Amino acid sequence: MSARTIPPHPQAGPDGGPENGPAADADPPPDAGREPARAGGPDAGPRAASGDPPGAGRPPLRVSLFDLGPPPPCPGRFNMARHTLEGPGLPGAGPAPDAKIALTAIGPDGAERWSYGRLRESVRRAAEGLRRLGLAPGARVLLRLGNEPRFALMFFGAAGAGLVPVPTSEQLTAAELARLIAAAEPAAILCADALRGALDAACAGLAGAAPPALGDAEMAALLRAPVGDFADTAADDPAFMIFTSGATGAPKGVLHAHRSAWARRMMWRGWYGLTPDDVMLHAGAFNWTYTLGAGLTDPWAAGAATVVRAAAPGAPRNPAVWAELMRAHRATIFAAAPGVHRQLLKSGADLRAMPALRHGLTAGERAPDALREAWRAATGTELYEALGMSEISTYISSSPDTPPRPGAAGRPQPGRRVAVLDEAGAPVPVGSDGMLAVSRRDPGLMLGYWNAPPPWRGEWFLTGDAARMDADGYVTHLGRADEVMNALGYRVSPAEVEEALSAHPDVAECAAAALPVRADLEIIAAFVVPRPGAAPDADAILAAAAERLAPYKRPREVIFVPELPRTANGKVRRAALAAAHRRDGAG
C-alpha cells in the first residue's frame, strides 16, 4: 500500500475522483472579508456586539439566519501546533511561560506533569523525528495510542511537521482498524506496544502491503531527535483527519485545515469563558475531537492548564473520581459528555466542596434541562452545553455571556454564520423546523470528506441536524434529520420526547425511536434506563410524558433496558435500539 500526498489546497480531479484528496466544490466560499450580513438577514435589524445578552441592542430575528459578522481573519501562513504551543494567547496575556504546568496526566502511578517548556521541546523533537523518516508533506500518520501524554506529543508533532495525524480509538477492533487503514492509506502508524495485537491482525488482512508501524521504542527515538522548527504551512493546508463514528453508516474521513485551530478561538468566549488562569479537567479520550480541542488545543493556546485521567485500556472508572480530581487540582472548568455528568451526579460525591470550580461544559449529545438543573443544584455553578460535529467542532453554545435557555443548545458563537434552511435552501421563519446549516466562510469548517464528493450546497454545509431557531438566535436541536420519527403523518423529534421522559424521577437515561411493530405500522417507543434503586412503572412514565407532549408526540410503549447502546464517542444509537426490539418480522 503506497502513501499518497495530500495537495496543499485539495481540489477534485478532472473526474471529481479521489486522486487529489477530498473533492472540493468549484464555487468559492463566501468572501470572509466582506461587510458581514446582519443577523437574520437584511430585514432582521442591526447586529449585536459580541457578548451582549440575548436580544440586546437589536430587534428580534424574523428569519432563521444568525450572523454577527466574521471572526478576525486567520494569518495566511499558519501551523496549528505552533499556534497551540507558541501562539499569541489571549489578548494582553501572550504565550504561557516555559515553567508553567500545561498538562497533568493522572495515572495509576500518580501524576505526570508537563511544563509548557518541556511540552514545546518534546513536540518539536517529535516533529523533527517524523520529518527525518522521509515522510512527504501531507502524508497521513495513523495514531493508535492510549489516553496518555504521548498521544498529544505525536498528534501535535505530526501536525507541526506538516503531516496529517489520524487519531483513532484504542477500542477499535481489528476489522474496524482494517477499514480505517484501507480508507486513510497512512504512510506510517504510531502504535503503543500494548495495543499492537489488533493492529497486526488488521494489517494481515489488508489487500496491499501494510504501512510501517512504529512502536514504543521507535516513538521514544522520535522524542530524542534534535529540536526542530514547525513546518511553514498555509492556513488551508491539511492538518489532521478524524473519522466519524459511523453511527449512520460507514465511517467517513473528515479532513481539517490548520486554520481550524484559529477558528476555535470563537469558543474561548462563546462557550468556555476561557482565561489563562483556568485549569481544564477533561473527562474525554484524546482521540475524540472534543478532547483534542476543548481539552488540549484551546487551553494551551490560551496559556491555561489541562488535567486528564490517563487510564489503561478497559480500566474501570469510578465516576466519583472526577470530584476527587476537581478538588485535588483545583479545576475551574470540568468538561465531559452528558453521560459522565449524569454518572457523577448519581455517584453521591460531594460536589459543593469545589471552591475553584467556575462551571461545567457538556457536549457530544443533547443535555436535558433536568441534567443542567441537577448540576446547578449539586455544584452551585452553570453547565454550558455546546452543539457540534466532527465537520465543524462545537459552534452553537451557551456560555457565561449567553445564559442557558430551557430546551435550547445555545446560540451560534460570535463569528459564526448559521441558518436553519427549508428544502429549497432558504432560511425558514423563526420558530419553524428545518435543516441546520453552517456557512462555508467559517474557518472551522472542514476542507471536505476524504475521497468523497463535495458536501456543499452553495454557501452552506448542511449538517444533517434538524433544528429550530428562536427570535433571539437560540437553537433547539431536534435530532439528526434521518432520526426524526413519523407518527400518524407528523414529524416528531426524538430529542423532544426524550426531554419529556427525562423529567420523570425514575428515569436515569432514555432514548426515543420509531419502533416497527407491523409491516405497515411504527410507533414511538421510549427506551428507558431506570434510576438505580427505583421501581419504575411504565404507565407512570407515559402519563408524566403525556403532560408535556402533544398527543401525536407521546410514546406508546416503554421498554426498560440496562443501558443505551452508544458509539465510541458516546452518542446514542437509536437505530440499534429499534432494530433490536422491532416486532414486524423484518429483523
Coordinates of C-alpha atoms in Angstrom, one line a residue, residues 144-451:
R144 CA -3.2 4.2 17.9
L145 CA -2.3 5.3 21.4
G146 CA -3.9 5.3 24.8
N147 CA -5.1 8.2 26.9
E148 CA -1.6 9.3 27.7
P149 CA 0.6 12.3 27.1
R150 CA 2.4 10.6 24.2
F151 CA -0.8 10.9 22.2
A152 CA -0.6 14.7 22.4
L153 CA 3.1 14.7 21.6
M154 CA 2.6 12.6 18.5
F155 CA -0.5 14.4 17.3
F156 CA 0.9 17.9 17.5
G157 CA 4.3 16.6 16.4
A158 CA 2.8 15.3 13.2
A159 CA 0.8 18.4 12.5
G160 CA 3.8 20.5 13.4
A161 CA 5.8 18.6 10.8
G162 CA 3.3 19.3 8.1
L163 CA 2.0 15.8 8.2
V164 CA -1.7 14.8 8.8
P165 CA -2.3 12.8 12.0
V166 CA -5.3 10.5 12.0
P167 CA -6.4 9.8 15.6
T168 CA -8.2 6.5 16.3
S169 CA -9.8 5.0 19.3
E170 CA -7.9 2.4 21.3
Q171 CA -11.2 0.4 21.5
L172 CA -11.3 -0.3 17.7
T173 CA -11.4 -4.0 16.7
A174 CA -9.1 -5.4 14.1
A175 CA -11.8 -5.3 11.5
E176 CA -12.6 -1.7 12.2
L177 CA -8.9 -0.8 12.1
A178 CA -8.5 -2.6 8.8
R179 CA -11.3 -0.4 7.2
L180 CA -9.8 2.8 8.5
I181 CA -6.3 1.9 7.3
A182 CA -7.6 1.0 3.9
A183 CA -9.5 4.3 3.7
A184 CA -6.8 6.6 5.1
E185 CA -3.8 5.0 3.4
P186 CA -1.4 6.1 6.1
A187 CA 2.3 6.4 5.3
A188 CA 3.1 5.3 8.9
I189 CA 1.3 4.1 12.0
L190 CA 2.3 5.1 15.5
C191 CA 1.1 2.3 17.9
A192 CA 1.6 1.6 21.5
D193 CA 3.0 -1.9 22.1
A194 CA 0.1 -2.7 24.4
L195 CA -2.3 -2.1 21.5
R196 CA -0.3 -3.9 18.8
G197 CA -2.4 -7.1 18.7
A198 CA -5.5 -5.7 16.9
L199 CA -3.2 -3.7 14.6
D200 CA -1.2 -6.7 13.5
A201 CA -4.4 -8.6 12.8
A202 CA -5.8 -5.7 10.8
C203 CA -2.7 -5.3 8.7
A204 CA -2.6 -9.0 8.0
G205 CA -5.9 -8.7 6.2
L206 CA -5.0 -5.7 4.0
A207 CA -5.1 -6.1 0.3
G208 CA -1.8 -4.5 -0.2
A209 CA 1.4 -4.0 1.8
A210 CA 0.9 -2.7 5.3
P211 CA 2.4 0.7 6.2
P212 CA 5.3 0.7 8.6
A213 CA 4.3 0.7 12.3
L214 CA 6.4 2.4 15.0
G215 CA 6.1 1.0 18.5
D216 CA 7.2 2.3 21.9
A217 CA 11.0 2.1 21.2
E218 CA 10.7 3.9 17.8
M219 CA 8.5 6.7 19.3
A220 CA 11.0 7.1 22.1
A221 CA 13.7 7.6 19.5
L222 CA 11.5 10.3 17.8
L223 CA 11.5 12.2 21.1
R224 CA 15.3 12.1 21.1
A225 CA 15.6 13.8 17.8
P226 CA 17.1 17.3 17.6
V227 CA 14.7 20.2 18.4
G228 CA 13.4 21.3 15.0
D229 CA 11.1 24.1 13.9
F230 CA 7.5 23.8 12.9
A231 CA 6.7 23.5 9.2
D232 CA 5.8 26.6 7.3
T233 CA 2.3 25.5 6.4
A234 CA -0.5 27.6 4.9
A235 CA -3.8 28.1 6.8
D236 CA -5.6 26.0 4.3
D237 CA -3.1 23.1 4.3
P238 CA -4.5 19.8 5.7
A239 CA -3.7 19.5 9.4
F240 CA -5.5 16.4 10.7
M241 CA -8.2 13.9 9.8
I242 CA -10.9 12.5 12.0
F243 CA -13.1 9.5 11.1
T244 CA -16.7 9.9 12.0
S245 CA -18.1 7.4 14.4
G246 CA -20.2 5.7 11.8
A247 CA -23.5 5.9 13.7
T248 CA -25.4 6.3 10.4
G249 CA -23.2 4.4 8.0
A250 CA -19.6 3.7 7.1
P251 CA -17.1 6.0 8.8
K252 CA -16.0 9.0 6.8
G253 CA -12.7 10.8 6.9
V254 CA -13.2 14.4 7.9
L255 CA -10.2 16.4 6.8
H256 CA -9.4 19.7 8.7
A257 CA -7.1 22.5 7.8
H258 CA -4.6 24.2 10.1
R259 CA -7.0 27.2 10.3
S260 CA -9.4 25.1 12.3
A261 CA -7.3 25.8 15.4
W262 CA -7.6 29.5 14.8
A263 CA -11.4 29.2 14.4
R264 CA -11.6 27.6 17.8
R265 CA -10.8 31.0 19.4
M266 CA -14.5 31.7 18.8
M267 CA -15.2 29.2 21.5
W268 CA -13.0 30.8 24.1
R269 CA -15.6 33.4 25.0
G270 CA -18.5 31.9 23.1
W271 CA -18.5 28.7 25.2
Y272 CA -15.8 28.4 27.9
G273 CA -15.2 31.9 29.1
L274 CA -11.6 30.8 29.0
T275 CA -8.8 32.7 30.8
P276 CA -5.0 31.9 31.3
D277 CA -5.8 31.2 35.0
D278 CA -8.2 28.3 34.2
V279 CA -7.5 24.6 34.9
M280 CA -9.5 22.5 32.5
L281 CA -10.3 19.0 33.7
H282 CA -11.5 17.0 30.7
A283 CA -13.0 13.5 31.0
G284 CA -12.8 12.5 27.3
A285 CA -10.3 10.3 25.4
F286 CA -7.6 12.1 23.5
N287 CA -8.7 10.7 20.1
W288 CA -12.1 12.5 20.4
T289 CA -12.2 15.9 18.8
Y290 CA -14.0 17.2 21.9
T291 CA -10.9 16.4 24.0
L292 CA -8.3 17.3 21.3
G293 CA -10.0 20.7 21.0
A294 CA -11.5 21.7 24.4
G295 CA -9.1 19.7 26.5
L296 CA -5.7 20.3 24.7
T297 CA -5.7 22.8 21.8
D298 CA -7.7 25.6 23.4
P299 CA -6.4 25.6 27.0
W300 CA -2.8 25.5 25.7
A301 CA -3.3 28.2 23.0
A302 CA -4.8 30.4 25.7
G303 CA -2.0 29.7 28.2
A304 CA -4.2 27.8 30.6
A305 CA -3.7 24.3 32.2
T306 CA -5.2 20.9 31.4
V307 CA -5.8 17.9 33.7
V308 CA -6.7 14.5 32.2
R309 CA -7.0 11.0 33.6
A310 CA -4.7 8.5 31.9
A311 CA -6.1 5.0 32.3
A312 CA -5.2 1.7 30.9
P313 CA -7.5 0.3 28.2
G314 CA -10.6 -1.2 29.7
A315 CA -9.8 0.0 33.2
P316 CA -12.9 0.5 35.4
R317 CA -13.8 4.1 36.1
N318 CA -15.5 5.2 39.3
P319 CA -17.4 8.4 38.4
A320 CA -16.7 9.9 41.8
V321 CA -13.0 10.2 40.7
W322 CA -13.9 13.3 38.8
A323 CA -15.0 15.0 42.0
E324 CA -11.7 14.0 43.7
L325 CA -9.7 15.3 40.8
M326 CA -11.6 18.6 40.7
R327 CA -10.8 19.2 44.4
A328 CA -7.2 17.9 44.3
H329 CA -6.2 20.0 41.2
R330 CA -8.5 23.0 41.8
A331 CA -10.1 22.6 38.4
T332 CA -12.0 25.7 37.4
I333 CA -13.8 24.1 34.4
F334 CA -15.0 20.4 34.1
A335 CA -15.7 19.2 30.5
A336 CA -17.4 15.9 29.8
A337 CA -20.2 14.3 27.9
P338 CA -23.7 14.4 29.4
G339 CA -23.5 10.8 30.4
V340 CA -20.4 11.5 32.6
H341 CA -22.0 14.4 34.3
R342 CA -25.1 12.2 35.0
Q343 CA -22.9 9.4 36.4
L344 CA -21.0 11.9 38.6
L345 CA -24.3 13.3 40.0
K346 CA -25.5 9.8 40.8
S347 CA -22.2 8.8 42.5
G348 CA -23.0 10.5 45.7
A349 CA -19.8 12.6 45.6
D350 CA -19.9 16.0 47.4
L351 CA -19.9 18.5 44.6
R352 CA -20.4 21.5 46.8
A353 CA -16.8 21.2 48.1
M354 CA -15.4 22.7 44.8
P355 CA -14.2 26.2 45.7
A356 CA -12.3 26.7 42.4
L357 CA -15.0 25.3 40.0
R358 CA -16.5 28.1 37.8
H359 CA -18.7 26.0 35.6
G360 CA -19.1 22.8 33.7
L361 CA -19.1 22.1 29.9
T362 CA -21.0 19.4 28.1
A363 CA -21.1 18.2 24.5
G364 CA -21.3 15.1 22.4
E365 CA -25.0 14.5 22.8
R366 CA -28.0 16.6 23.9
A367 CA -28.1 17.6 27.6
P368 CA -31.7 17.5 29.0
D369 CA -32.8 20.5 31.0
A370 CA -33.1 18.2 34.0
L371 CA -29.4 17.5 33.9
R372 CA -28.5 21.2 33.9
E373 CA -30.9 21.7 36.8
A374 CA -29.4 18.8 38.8
W375 CA -25.8 20.1 38.1
R376 CA -26.7 23.6 39.2
A377 CA -28.3 22.2 42.4
A378 CA -25.3 20.0 43.2
T379 CA -22.5 22.4 42.4
G380 CA -23.9 25.9 42.5
T381 CA -22.5 26.5 39.0
E382 CA -23.8 26.5 35.5
L383 CA -23.5 23.7 33.0
Y384 CA -22.9 25.2 29.5
E385 CA -23.9 23.0 26.6
A386 CA -22.5 23.0 23.0
L387 CA -23.7 21.5 19.8
G388 CA -21.1 20.4 17.3
M389 CA -19.9 17.6 15.0
S390 CA -16.7 16.4 13.6
E391 CA -17.0 18.5 10.5
I392 CA -17.1 21.9 12.3
S393 CA -16.5 21.1 16.0
T394 CA -18.7 22.9 18.5
Y395 CA -20.3 26.1 17.0
I396 CA -23.5 26.6 19.0
S397 CA -23.3 27.0 22.7
S398 CA -24.4 28.7 25.9
S399 CA -21.7 30.4 27.9
P400 CA -21.1 33.0 30.7
D401 CA -22.2 35.6 28.1
T402 CA -25.1 33.5 26.7
P403 CA -27.2 32.1 29.6
P404 CA -28.7 28.7 29.0
R405 CA -32.3 28.6 27.9
P406 CA -34.6 25.7 28.5
G407 CA -34.8 23.3 25.6
A408 CA -32.1 25.1 23.6
A409 CA -28.4 24.1 22.9
G410 CA -27.4 27.7 22.9
R411 CA -26.7 30.4 20.2
P412 CA -24.2 30.4 17.4
Q413 CA -20.9 31.7 18.7
P414 CA -19.9 35.3 17.7
G415 CA -18.2 35.0 14.3
R416 CA -20.4 32.1 13.1
R417 CA -22.9 32.4 10.3
V418 CA -25.6 29.7 10.9
A419 CA -29.0 29.2 9.4
V420 CA -32.0 26.8 9.6
L421 CA -33.0 26.1 6.0
D422 CA -36.0 24.7 4.2
E423 CA -35.8 22.1 1.5
A424 CA -35.1 24.8 -1.2
G425 CA -32.1 26.1 0.8
A426 CA -33.8 29.3 2.1
P427 CA -33.9 30.3 5.8
V428 CA -37.2 29.4 7.4
P429 CA -39.1 31.9 9.6
V430 CA -38.1 31.8 13.2
G431 CA -39.8 29.1 15.2
S432 CA -40.0 26.8 12.2
D433 CA -38.3 23.5 11.8
G434 CA -35.6 23.0 9.2
M435 CA -32.1 21.8 8.4
L436 CA -29.2 23.3 10.4
A437 CA -26.5 24.8 8.1
V438 CA -23.1 26.4 8.6
S439 CA -21.7 29.0 6.1
R440 CA -18.6 28.0 4.2
R441 CA -16.9 31.2 5.3
D442 CA -16.4 29.6 8.7
P443 CA -12.6 28.9 9.2
G444 CA -13.5 26.0 11.4
L445 CA -15.4 24.1 8.7
M446 CA -13.6 21.0 7.3
L447 CA -11.8 21.0 4.0
G448 CA -14.0 18.1 2.9
Y449 CA -14.6 14.4 3.2
W450 CA -11.6 12.2 2.3
N451 CA -12.1 10.7 -1.2

